[in-house]
Amino acid sequence: MNLLLLAVGLTLLASPQARHWGPQDPNFNETLVSGNWFSAALASNQPQLVKEARARRVFINHIQVTPRALRFHLFQKINGVCVPATMTANKTKRKFRYLLQYFGQNRVFLEKVDPKSYVIICTHHKARGRETVVVTLLSKCQGLARPPCPHRGQPPTPKGRV
C-alpha cells in the first residue's frame, strides 16, 4: 500500500503543472485530516532537498485544522537534533489549497485523503525561475517508516537507566 501511494505521489511530480483537484468526495470535510500523523515518505523533483540532513526535510506529526488554516506540528532535524516547530498554511479561495511561508511562498495542496489511513500533500515552491515540487505521504500507521525523531528532540536514555 505504501508503495502504491508513493507511486501516486511520484506521478504528481511528473506533471508539476497538473491540476490539483483534492479529495474527490464532494462532501469531504477538511477537519477530517486533524490528528496525529507519521511522515511515511517524501518525493521531490529535486531529491537533494529531501535528503536526511537538509533544512526542508521535516517530519509532520500532527495536523490541526482551524477555520482559516492548516497548522502543521512537526519536527525538523537541526545539527542532528530533532527540534519541534509549527508551520501554518493559510486557506485560499480554492478548496484544498493553502499558502505557506517557508523559504518563500509555497502552495500546499491536499491531494488524496483517507482520514483513517493516509494523506498525500503536494507542495509547490517557485524561486529564481525554478519550480520545486515535494510530495509528502502521511500515514496513521507508524510502522510504515522508521521514526526520524524517536526521542522527540530529547537525547536517548542510556541503557539500564529510566
PDB file of C-alpha atoms in Angstrom:
ATOM      1  CA  MET A   1       0.000   0.000   0.000  1.00  0.00           C
ATOM      2  CA  ASN A   2       2.850   2.360   0.891  1.00  0.00           C
ATOM      3  CA  LEU A   3       4.464   1.721  -2.488  1.00  0.00           C
ATOM      4  CA  LEU A   4       1.197   2.346  -4.315  1.00  0.00           C
ATOM      5  CA  LEU A   5       0.624   5.663  -2.545  1.00  0.00           C
ATOM      6  CA  LEU A   6       4.184   6.774  -3.216  1.00  0.00           C
ATOM      7  CA  ALA A   7       3.692   5.883  -6.885  1.00  0.00           C
ATOM      8  CA  VAL A   8       0.669   8.205  -6.953  1.00  0.00           C
ATOM      9  CA  GLY A   9       2.827  10.951  -5.468  1.00  0.00           C
ATOM     10  CA  LEU A  10       5.596  10.397  -7.981  1.00  0.00           C
ATOM     11  CA  THR A  11       3.051  10.572 -10.784  1.00  0.00           C
ATOM     12  CA  LEU A  12       2.092  14.005  -9.487  1.00  0.00           C
ATOM     13  CA  LEU A  13       5.742  15.033  -9.702  1.00  0.00           C
ATOM     14  CA  ALA A  14       5.901  14.044 -13.339  1.00  0.00           C
ATOM     15  CA  SER A  15       3.485  16.838 -14.157  1.00  0.00           C
ATOM     16  CA  PRO A  16       4.093  19.879 -11.939  1.00  0.00           C
ATOM     17  CA  GLN A  17       1.512  21.858 -13.892  1.00  0.00           C
ATOM     18  CA  ALA A  18      -1.178  19.208 -13.350  1.00  0.00           C
ATOM     19  CA  ARG A  19      -4.461  20.275 -11.834  1.00  0.00           C
ATOM     20  CA  HIS A  20      -4.844  19.710  -8.136  1.00  0.00           C
ATOM     21  CA  TRP A  21      -8.379  18.544  -7.525  1.00  0.00           C
ATOM     22  CA  GLY A  22      -8.076  17.470  -3.918  1.00  0.00           C
ATOM     23  CA  PRO A  23     -10.242  14.764  -2.401  1.00  0.00           C
ATOM     24  CA  GLN A  24     -12.882  13.676  -4.933  1.00  0.00           C
ATOM     25  CA  ASP A  25     -15.718  13.212  -2.425  1.00  0.00           C
ATOM     26  CA  PRO A  26     -17.861  16.379  -2.751  1.00  0.00           C
ATOM     27  CA  ASN A  27     -18.875  16.016   0.905  1.00  0.00           C
ATOM     28  CA  PHE A  28     -15.298  15.757   2.174  1.00  0.00           C
ATOM     29  CA  ASN A  29     -14.700  17.823   5.291  1.00  0.00           C
ATOM     30  CA  GLU A  30     -11.155  19.172   5.737  1.00  0.00           C
ATOM     31  CA  THR A  31     -11.391  18.791   9.508  1.00  0.00           C
ATOM     32  CA  LEU A  32     -11.048  15.020   8.981  1.00  0.00           C
ATOM     33  CA  VAL A  33      -7.296  15.469   8.444  1.00  0.00           C
ATOM     34  CA  SER A  34      -6.911  16.767  12.006  1.00  0.00           C
ATOM     35  CA  GLY A  35      -4.968  14.461  14.251  1.00  0.00           C
ATOM     36  CA  ASN A  36      -1.716  12.591  14.664  1.00  0.00           C
ATOM     37  CA  TRP A  37       0.181  11.519  11.556  1.00  0.00           C
ATOM     38  CA  PHE A  38       3.527   9.948  10.721  1.00  0.00           C
ATOM     39  CA  SER A  39       5.714  11.073   7.817  1.00  0.00           C
ATOM     40  CA  ALA A  40       5.940   7.874   5.781  1.00  0.00           C
ATOM     41  CA  ALA A  41       7.604   9.044   2.549  1.00  0.00           C
ATOM     42  CA  LEU A  42       8.859  12.119   0.698  1.00  0.00           C
ATOM     43  CA  ALA A  43       9.479  12.568  -3.009  1.00  0.00           C
ATOM     44  CA  SER A  44      10.648  15.601  -4.958  1.00  0.00           C
ATOM     45  CA  ASN A  45      11.649  16.689  -8.429  1.00  0.00           C
ATOM     46  CA  GLN A  46      14.821  17.871  -6.622  1.00  0.00           C
ATOM     47  CA  PRO A  47      15.706  14.856  -4.445  1.00  0.00           C
ATOM     48  CA  GLN A  48      18.668  16.609  -2.799  1.00  0.00           C
ATOM     49  CA  LEU A  49      16.194  18.841  -0.918  1.00  0.00           C
ATOM     50  CA  VAL A  50      14.560  15.973   0.955  1.00  0.00           C
ATOM     51  CA  LYS A  51      17.716  14.146   1.970  1.00  0.00           C
ATOM     52  CA  GLU A  52      18.167  13.393   5.666  1.00  0.00           C
ATOM     53  CA  ALA A  53      20.211  16.462   6.679  1.00  0.00           C
ATOM     54  CA  ARG A  54      18.526  19.167   4.593  1.00  0.00           C
ATOM     55  CA  ALA A  55      16.578  22.091   6.104  1.00  0.00           C
ATOM     56  CA  ARG A  56      13.472  21.304   4.083  1.00  0.00           C
ATOM     57  CA  ARG A  57      13.288  17.778   5.434  1.00  0.00           C
ATOM     58  CA  VAL A  58      10.553  17.998   8.036  1.00  0.00           C
ATOM     59  CA  PHE A  59       8.573  15.298   9.823  1.00  0.00           C
ATOM     60  CA  ILE A  60       4.915  16.148  10.362  1.00  0.00           C
ATOM     61  CA  ASN A  61       3.447  14.504  13.445  1.00  0.00           C
ATOM     62  CA  HIS A  62       0.160  16.386  13.905  1.00  0.00           C
ATOM     63  CA  ILE A  63      -2.213  18.433  11.759  1.00  0.00           C
ATOM     64  CA  GLN A  64      -4.593  20.907  13.326  1.00  0.00           C
ATOM     65  CA  VAL A  65      -7.376  22.308  11.137  1.00  0.00           C
ATOM     66  CA  THR A  66      -8.645  25.778  12.022  1.00  0.00           C
ATOM     67  CA  PRO A  67     -11.348  27.781  10.204  1.00  0.00           C
ATOM     68  CA  ARG A  68      -8.664  29.689   8.259  1.00  0.00           C
ATOM     69  CA  ALA A  69      -5.653  27.397   8.093  1.00  0.00           C
ATOM     70  CA  LEU A  70      -3.897  24.081   8.439  1.00  0.00           C
ATOM     71  CA  ARG A  71      -1.395  24.084  11.274  1.00  0.00           C
ATOM     72  CA  PHE A  72       1.400  21.524  10.945  1.00  0.00           C
ATOM     73  CA  HIS A  73       3.133  20.422  14.150  1.00  0.00           C
ATOM     74  CA  LEU A  74       6.409  18.860  13.105  1.00  0.00           C
ATOM     75  CA  PHE A  75       9.998  18.055  13.878  1.00  0.00           C
ATOM     76  CA  GLN A  76      12.969  19.317  11.921  1.00  0.00           C
ATOM     77  CA  LYS A  77      16.482  17.956  12.276  1.00  0.00           C
ATOM     78  CA  ILE A  78      18.938  20.759  13.003  1.00  0.00           C
ATOM     79  CA  ASN A  79      22.558  19.740  13.619  1.00  0.00           C
ATOM     80  CA  GLY A  80      21.381  16.169  14.223  1.00  0.00           C
ATOM     81  CA  VAL A  81      18.831  17.154  16.890  1.00  0.00           C
ATOM     82  CA  CYS A  82      15.072  16.985  16.322  1.00  0.00           C
ATOM     83  CA  VAL A  83      13.569  20.379  17.059  1.00  0.00           C
ATOM     84  CA  PRO A  84       9.791  20.870  17.350  1.00  0.00           C
ATOM     85  CA  ALA A  85       8.242  23.519  15.117  1.00  0.00           C
ATOM     86  CA  THR A  86       4.850  24.695  13.927  1.00  0.00           C
ATOM     87  CA  MET A  87       4.010  25.931  10.427  1.00  0.00           C
ATOM     88  CA  THR A  88       0.725  27.466   9.375  1.00  0.00           C
ATOM     89  CA  ALA A  89      -0.662  27.186   5.852  1.00  0.00           C
ATOM     90  CA  ASN A  90      -3.441  29.721   5.298  1.00  0.00           C
ATOM     91  CA  LYS A  91      -6.555  28.827   3.308  1.00  0.00           C
ATOM     92  CA  THR A  92      -7.102  30.353  -0.112  1.00  0.00           C
ATOM     93  CA  LYS A  93     -10.319  30.812  -2.060  1.00  0.00           C
ATOM     94  CA  ARG A  94      -9.726  27.469  -3.782  1.00  0.00           C
ATOM     95  CA  LYS A  95     -10.792  24.420  -1.827  1.00  0.00           C
ATOM     96  CA  PHE A  96      -7.925  22.206  -0.566  1.00  0.00           C
ATOM     97  CA  ARG A  97      -5.297  24.862  -1.469  1.00  0.00           C
ATOM     98  CA  TYR A  98      -3.231  26.752   1.125  1.00  0.00           C
ATOM     99  CA  LEU A  99      -0.343  29.216   1.209  1.00  0.00           C
ATOM    100  CA  LEU A 100       2.631  28.605   3.486  1.00  0.00           C
ATOM    101  CA  GLN A 101       5.601  30.904   4.142  1.00  0.00           C
ATOM    102  CA  TYR A 102       8.711  28.699   4.396  1.00  0.00           C
ATOM    103  CA  PHE A 103      11.836  29.645   2.428  1.00  0.00           C
ATOM    104  CA  GLY A 104       9.479  31.904   0.482  1.00  0.00           C
ATOM    105  CA  GLN A 105       5.896  31.323  -0.566  1.00  0.00           C
ATOM    106  CA  ASN A 106       4.648  27.768  -1.057  1.00  0.00           C
ATOM    107  CA  ARG A 107       1.358  26.494  -2.436  1.00  0.00           C
ATOM    108  CA  VAL A 108       0.171  23.486  -0.434  1.00  0.00           C
ATOM    109  CA  PHE A 109      -2.470  21.114  -1.810  1.00  0.00           C
ATOM    110  CA  LEU A 110      -4.365  18.346  -0.061  1.00  0.00           C
ATOM    111  CA  GLU A 111      -4.314  15.741  -2.824  1.00  0.00           C
ATOM    112  CA  LYS A 112      -5.660  12.414  -1.645  1.00  0.00           C
ATOM    113  CA  VAL A 113      -7.089  11.712   1.779  1.00  0.00           C
ATOM    114  CA  ASP A 114      -8.349   8.674   3.611  1.00  0.00           C
ATOM    115  CA  PRO A 115      -8.722  10.074   7.150  1.00  0.00           C
ATOM    116  CA  LYS A 116      -8.314   6.612   8.678  1.00  0.00           C
ATOM    117  CA  SER A 117      -5.080   5.745   6.913  1.00  0.00           C
ATOM    118  CA  TYR A 118      -3.258   8.340   4.769  1.00  0.00           C
ATOM    119  CA  VAL A 119      -2.936  11.898   3.440  1.00  0.00           C
ATOM    120  CA  ILE A 120      -0.956  12.954   0.373  1.00  0.00           C
ATOM    121  CA  ILE A 121       0.159  16.592   0.407  1.00  0.00           C
ATOM    122  CA  CYS A 122       1.765  18.273  -2.603  1.00  0.00           C
ATOM    123  CA  THR A 123       3.798  21.463  -2.111  1.00  0.00           C
ATOM    124  CA  HIS A 124       4.949  23.781  -4.924  1.00  0.00           C
ATOM    125  CA  HIS A 125       7.674  26.379  -4.399  1.00  0.00           C
ATOM    126  CA  LYS A 126       8.916  28.798  -7.068  1.00  0.00           C
ATOM    127  CA  ALA A 127      12.240  30.581  -6.729  1.00  0.00           C
ATOM    128  CA  ARG A 128      14.635  32.040  -9.284  1.00  0.00           C
ATOM    129  CA  GLY A 129      12.511  30.788 -12.182  1.00  0.00           C
ATOM    130  CA  ARG A 130      12.588  27.199 -10.971  1.00  0.00           C
ATOM    131  CA  GLU A 131       9.692  25.236  -9.505  1.00  0.00           C
ATOM    132  CA  THR A 132      10.255  22.671  -6.782  1.00  0.00           C
ATOM    133  CA  VAL A 133       7.578  20.096  -6.045  1.00  0.00           C
ATOM    134  CA  VAL A 134       7.562  17.976  -2.885  1.00  0.00           C
ATOM    135  CA  VAL A 135       5.018  15.216  -2.302  1.00  0.00           C
ATOM    136  CA  THR A 136       4.556  14.015   1.278  1.00  0.00           C
ATOM    137  CA  LEU A 137       2.826  10.800   2.275  1.00  0.00           C
ATOM    138  CA  LEU A 138       1.477  10.861   5.821  1.00  0.00           C
ATOM    139  CA  SER A 139       0.186   7.710   7.465  1.00  0.00           C
ATOM    140  CA  LYS A 140      -1.793   6.833  10.569  1.00  0.00           C
ATOM    141  CA  CYS A 141       0.415   3.739  10.862  1.00  0.00           C
ATOM    142  CA  GLN A 142       3.821   4.398  12.406  1.00  0.00           C
ATOM    143  CA  GLY A 143       5.159   1.098  11.079  1.00  0.00           C
ATOM    144  CA  LEU A 144       5.475   2.387   7.505  1.00  0.00           C
ATOM    145  CA  ALA A 145       8.675   4.274   8.248  1.00  0.00           C
ATOM    146  CA  ARG A 146      11.428   4.401  10.844  1.00  0.00           C
ATOM    147  CA  PRO A 147      10.625   7.270  13.191  1.00  0.00           C
ATOM    148  CA  PRO A 148      13.016  10.106  12.249  1.00  0.00           C
ATOM    149  CA  CYS A 149      12.879  11.629  15.714  1.00  0.00           C
ATOM    150  CA  PRO A 150      12.204   8.722  18.067  1.00  0.00           C
ATOM    151  CA  HIS A 151      13.163  10.759  21.145  1.00  0.00           C
ATOM    152  CA  ARG A 152      11.293  13.930  20.049  1.00  0.00           C
ATOM    153  CA  GLY A 153      14.334  16.140  20.481  1.00  0.00           C
ATOM    154  CA  GLN A 154      15.464  14.575  23.747  1.00  0.00           C
ATOM    155  CA  PRO A 155      18.701  12.599  23.979  1.00  0.00           C
ATOM    156  CA  PRO A 156      18.129   8.845  24.295  1.00  0.00           C
ATOM    157  CA  THR A 157      18.082   7.411  27.810  1.00  0.00           C
ATOM    158  CA  PRO A 158      21.267   5.398  28.481  1.00  0.00           C
ATOM    159  CA  LYS A 159      20.614   1.648  28.732  1.00  0.00           C
ATOM    160  CA  GLY A 160      19.874   0.500  32.237  1.00  0.00           C
ATOM    161  CA  ARG A 161      18.523   3.922  33.320  1.00  0.00           C
ATOM    162  CA  VAL A 162      14.949   5.056  33.398  1.00  0.00           C
TER     163      VAL A 162
END
